[in-house]
């Protein structure tokens, strides 16, 4: 295993936002455009907004390929330092860094590793800890462990399975809680019915 800076095995770019006051940039667009808040989806299968070709040509945003790792650069709350991976080609706003890896790094491995480094990413941010921000240079200079490619894939697949299991349990939890609440109320009413 070796350690390498992100900049040594990837291309890091920031997006941009076309003028929101220009309706022709946002009406009937066909280019998926990821906003800052969508980072919380963790795996990006679609974007809430789409921009037009005219909008794309008007600013410095770039289309990044599927399997790009995206990192939130800013955020006053918990968003700064969060990580997602794209499953579609899209462009992003300027508060997101897109990390396009070389062939020797498995994108989903990098996503999981950076996800584990959330606190570290927040600590290296400039600013006072609540209004600070990351920048492309900080991301490029971040060192990460790079095991053999096969090991990266194995680690990522294992973590994907655990993540999916957690998400399934989390999704089912409200239904289970409601069921147990009704069960409790049913037996409570039966056991306390002294008529």
Short mmCIF file of C-alpha atoms in Angstrom, two decimals:
data_model
loop_
_atom_site.label_atom_id
_atom_site.label_comp_id
_atom_site.label_asym_id
_atom_site.label_seq_id
_atom_site.Cartn_x
_atom_site.Cartn_y
_atom_site.Cartn_z
CA UNK A 1 0.00 0.00 0.00
CA UNK A 2 1.13 3.53 -0.73
CA UNK A 3 0.02 6.99 0.33
CA UNK A 4 -0.62 9.61 -2.32
CA UNK A 5 -2.09 13.08 -2.54
CA UNK A 6 -5.44 13.35 -4.28
CA UNK A 7 -3.92 15.73 -6.80
CA UNK A 8 -1.39 13.08 -7.87
CA UNK A 9 -4.04 10.62 -9.06
CA UNK A 10 -6.99 12.79 -10.00
CA UNK A 11 -8.28 15.95 -11.58
CA UNK A 12 -10.06 18.27 -9.12
CA UNK A 13 -12.44 20.90 -10.46
CA UNK A 14 -15.05 23.23 -9.01
CA UNK A 15 -18.33 23.96 -10.70
CA UNK A 16 -20.21 27.19 -11.24
CA UNK A 17 -23.74 28.55 -11.14
CA UNK A 18 -25.32 30.12 -14.21
CA UNK A 19 -27.23 33.35 -13.48
CA UNK A 20 -30.36 32.34 -11.65
CA UNK A 21 -32.13 35.50 -12.81
CA UNK A 22 -31.94 34.36 -16.44
CA UNK A 23 -34.95 32.07 -16.93
CA UNK A 24 -33.64 30.81 -20.28
CA UNK A 25 -30.75 29.18 -18.40
CA UNK A 26 -33.05 27.08 -16.23
CA UNK A 27 -36.21 26.46 -18.29
CA UNK A 28 -36.36 23.18 -20.22
CA UNK A 29 -32.72 22.42 -19.50
CA UNK A 30 -31.23 19.04 -20.36
CA UNK A 31 -27.87 19.14 -18.54
CA UNK A 32 -28.10 17.81 -14.95
CA UNK A 33 -26.75 20.41 -12.51
CA UNK A 34 -26.04 19.36 -8.93
CA UNK A 35 -26.58 21.91 -6.21
CA UNK A 36 -24.77 22.07 -2.90
CA UNK A 37 -27.53 20.51 -0.80
CA UNK A 38 -27.75 17.37 -2.93
CA UNK A 39 -24.45 16.16 -1.45
CA UNK A 40 -26.54 14.72 1.39
CA UNK A 41 -27.96 12.12 -1.02
CA UNK A 42 -24.52 10.43 -0.91
CA UNK A 43 -25.09 8.58 -4.20
CA UNK A 44 -26.29 10.88 -6.98
CA UNK A 45 -28.61 9.19 -9.49
CA UNK A 46 -30.26 12.41 -10.70
CA UNK A 47 -30.07 16.15 -10.16
CA UNK A 48 -32.97 18.31 -8.98
CA UNK A 49 -32.19 20.96 -11.59
CA UNK A 50 -31.14 20.95 -15.21
CA UNK A 51 -29.54 23.80 -17.11
CA UNK A 52 -29.66 24.66 -20.79
CA UNK A 53 -26.72 24.59 -23.18
CA UNK A 54 -26.86 28.39 -23.18
CA UNK A 55 -26.44 28.36 -19.38
CA UNK A 56 -23.59 25.87 -19.61
CA UNK A 57 -21.80 28.06 -22.16
CA UNK A 58 -22.30 31.16 -19.98
CA UNK A 59 -20.24 30.00 -17.00
CA UNK A 60 -17.26 27.88 -16.01
CA UNK A 61 -19.11 24.77 -14.84
CA UNK A 62 -17.94 21.54 -16.47
CA UNK A 63 -19.69 18.22 -17.07
CA UNK A 64 -18.06 15.51 -14.97
CA UNK A 65 -18.48 11.79 -15.72
CA UNK A 66 -20.38 9.21 -13.72
CA UNK A 67 -18.35 7.87 -10.79
CA UNK A 68 -16.96 11.26 -9.90
CA UNK A 69 -16.39 11.83 -6.19
CA UNK A 70 -17.93 15.12 -5.08
CA UNK A 71 -16.91 16.99 -1.91
CA UNK A 72 -18.76 19.91 -0.32
CA UNK A 73 -16.34 22.83 -0.02
CA UNK A 74 -18.47 25.17 2.06
CA UNK A 75 -21.29 25.13 4.56
CA UNK A 76 -21.98 26.70 7.89
CA UNK A 77 -23.68 23.62 9.31
CA UNK A 78 -22.71 20.01 8.81
CA UNK A 79 -22.43 20.05 5.01
CA UNK A 80 -18.82 21.15 4.54
CA UNK A 81 -16.66 18.05 4.11
CA UNK A 82 -19.51 15.73 3.13
CA UNK A 83 -18.87 13.41 0.21
CA UNK A 84 -20.99 11.82 -2.54
CA UNK A 85 -20.44 9.87 -5.74
CA UNK A 86 -22.20 10.54 -9.03
CA UNK A 87 -23.85 7.77 -11.00
CA UNK A 88 -24.62 10.08 -13.93
CA UNK A 89 -22.71 12.72 -15.86
CA UNK A 90 -23.55 16.16 -14.50
CA UNK A 91 -22.17 19.57 -13.63
CA UNK A 92 -22.07 21.18 -10.20
CA UNK A 93 -22.13 24.53 -8.50
CA UNK A 94 -19.04 26.30 -7.19
CA UNK A 95 -19.43 24.97 -3.65
CA UNK A 96 -18.60 21.45 -4.78
CA UNK A 97 -15.27 19.93 -5.78
CA UNK A 98 -15.44 17.14 -8.35
CA UNK A 99 -12.64 14.59 -8.06
CA UNK A 100 -12.14 12.59 -11.27
CA UNK A 101 -9.73 9.75 -10.48
CA UNK A 102 -7.19 7.99 -12.70
CA UNK A 103 -7.60 4.32 -13.59
CA UNK A 104 -5.53 3.07 -10.64
CA UNK A 105 -7.99 4.38 -8.03
CA UNK A 106 -11.48 2.94 -7.58
CA UNK A 107 -13.82 5.94 -7.23
CA UNK A 108 -16.11 4.33 -4.69
CA UNK A 109 -13.13 3.42 -2.51
CA UNK A 110 -12.07 7.07 -2.48
CA UNK A 111 -15.63 8.12 -1.64
CA UNK A 112 -15.76 5.78 1.36
CA UNK A 113 -12.30 6.81 2.53
CA UNK A 114 -13.13 10.52 2.32
CA UNK A 115 -16.43 9.87 4.05
CA UNK A 116 -14.41 8.42 6.95
CA UNK A 117 -12.33 11.61 6.96
CA UNK A 118 -15.27 14.00 7.47
CA UNK A 119 -13.89 15.43 10.73
CA UNK A 120 -10.40 15.78 9.24
CA UNK A 121 -11.82 17.65 6.23
CA UNK A 122 -13.63 20.02 8.57
CA UNK A 123 -10.48 20.58 10.62
CA UNK A 124 -8.32 21.51 7.62
CA UNK A 125 -10.96 23.96 6.41
CA UNK A 126 -10.02 27.59 6.57
CA UNK A 127 -12.04 29.80 8.87
CA UNK A 128 -13.44 29.55 12.35
CA UNK A 129 -14.89 26.03 12.12
CA UNK A 130 -18.47 27.07 11.40
CA UNK A 131 -17.99 29.43 8.47
CA UNK A 132 -14.78 27.94 7.15
CA UNK A 133 -14.34 26.43 3.76
CA UNK A 134 -12.30 23.94 1.82
CA UNK A 135 -10.67 24.81 -1.49
CA UNK A 136 -9.25 22.85 -4.40
CA UNK A 137 -5.66 23.15 -3.16
CA UNK A 138 -6.60 21.63 0.21
CA UNK A 139 -8.34 18.72 -1.51
CA UNK A 140 -5.45 18.14 -3.95
CA UNK A 141 -2.92 18.11 -1.09
CA UNK A 142 -4.84 15.64 1.06
CA UNK A 143 -2.95 12.33 1.40
CA UNK A 144 -4.92 9.10 1.21
CA UNK A 145 -3.91 5.43 1.47
CA UNK A 146 -3.99 3.62 -1.89
CA UNK A 147 -3.99 -0.18 -1.55
CA UNK A 148 -3.88 -2.48 -4.59
CA UNK A 149 -6.82 -1.84 -6.92
CA UNK A 150 -8.43 -5.21 -6.15
CA UNK A 151 -8.27 -4.39 -2.44
CA UNK A 152 -9.88 -0.98 -3.06
CA UNK A 153 -12.76 -2.72 -4.86
CA UNK A 154 -13.14 -5.30 -2.08
CA UNK A 155 -13.20 -2.62 0.64
CA UNK A 156 -15.70 -0.46 -1.26
CA UNK A 157 -18.05 -3.38 -1.97
CA UNK A 158 -17.99 -4.44 1.68
CA UNK A 159 -18.75 -0.89 2.81
CA UNK A 160 -21.50 -0.58 0.17
CA UNK A 161 -23.18 -3.71 1.56
CA UNK A 162 -23.00 -2.40 5.12
CA UNK A 163 -24.25 1.02 4.03
CA UNK A 164 -27.18 -0.54 2.14
CA UNK A 165 -28.04 -2.67 5.16
CA UNK A 166 -28.00 0.39 7.42
CA UNK A 167 -30.13 2.41 4.98
CA UNK A 168 -32.67 -0.43 4.70
CA UNK A 169 -32.91 -0.73 8.48
CA UNK A 170 -33.20 3.05 8.80
CA UNK A 171 -35.97 3.15 6.17
CA UNK A 172 -37.91 0.38 7.92
CA UNK A 173 -37.48 1.82 11.40
CA UNK A 174 -40.45 4.26 11.35
CA UNK A 175 -42.81 1.46 10.25
CA UNK A 176 -41.46 -0.85 12.96
CA UNK A 177 -41.80 1.87 15.61
CA UNK A 178 -45.39 2.57 14.57
CA UNK A 179 -46.21 -1.16 14.60
CA UNK A 180 -44.74 -1.60 18.10
CA UNK A 181 -46.58 1.50 19.33
CA UNK A 182 -49.93 0.10 18.08
CA UNK A 183 -49.09 -3.28 19.58
CA UNK A 184 -48.35 -1.64 22.94
CA UNK A 185 -51.58 0.37 22.82
CA UNK A 186 -53.61 -2.73 21.92
CA UNK A 187 -52.23 -4.78 24.84
CA UNK A 188 -52.34 -1.82 27.20
CA UNK A 189 -56.01 -1.31 26.49
CA UNK A 190 -56.75 -5.06 26.83
CA UNK A 191 -54.77 -5.45 30.06
CA UNK A 192 -56.23 -2.35 31.64
CA UNK A 193 -59.85 -2.99 30.64
CA UNK A 194 -61.38 -3.86 34.01
CA UNK A 195 -65.02 -3.57 32.92
#
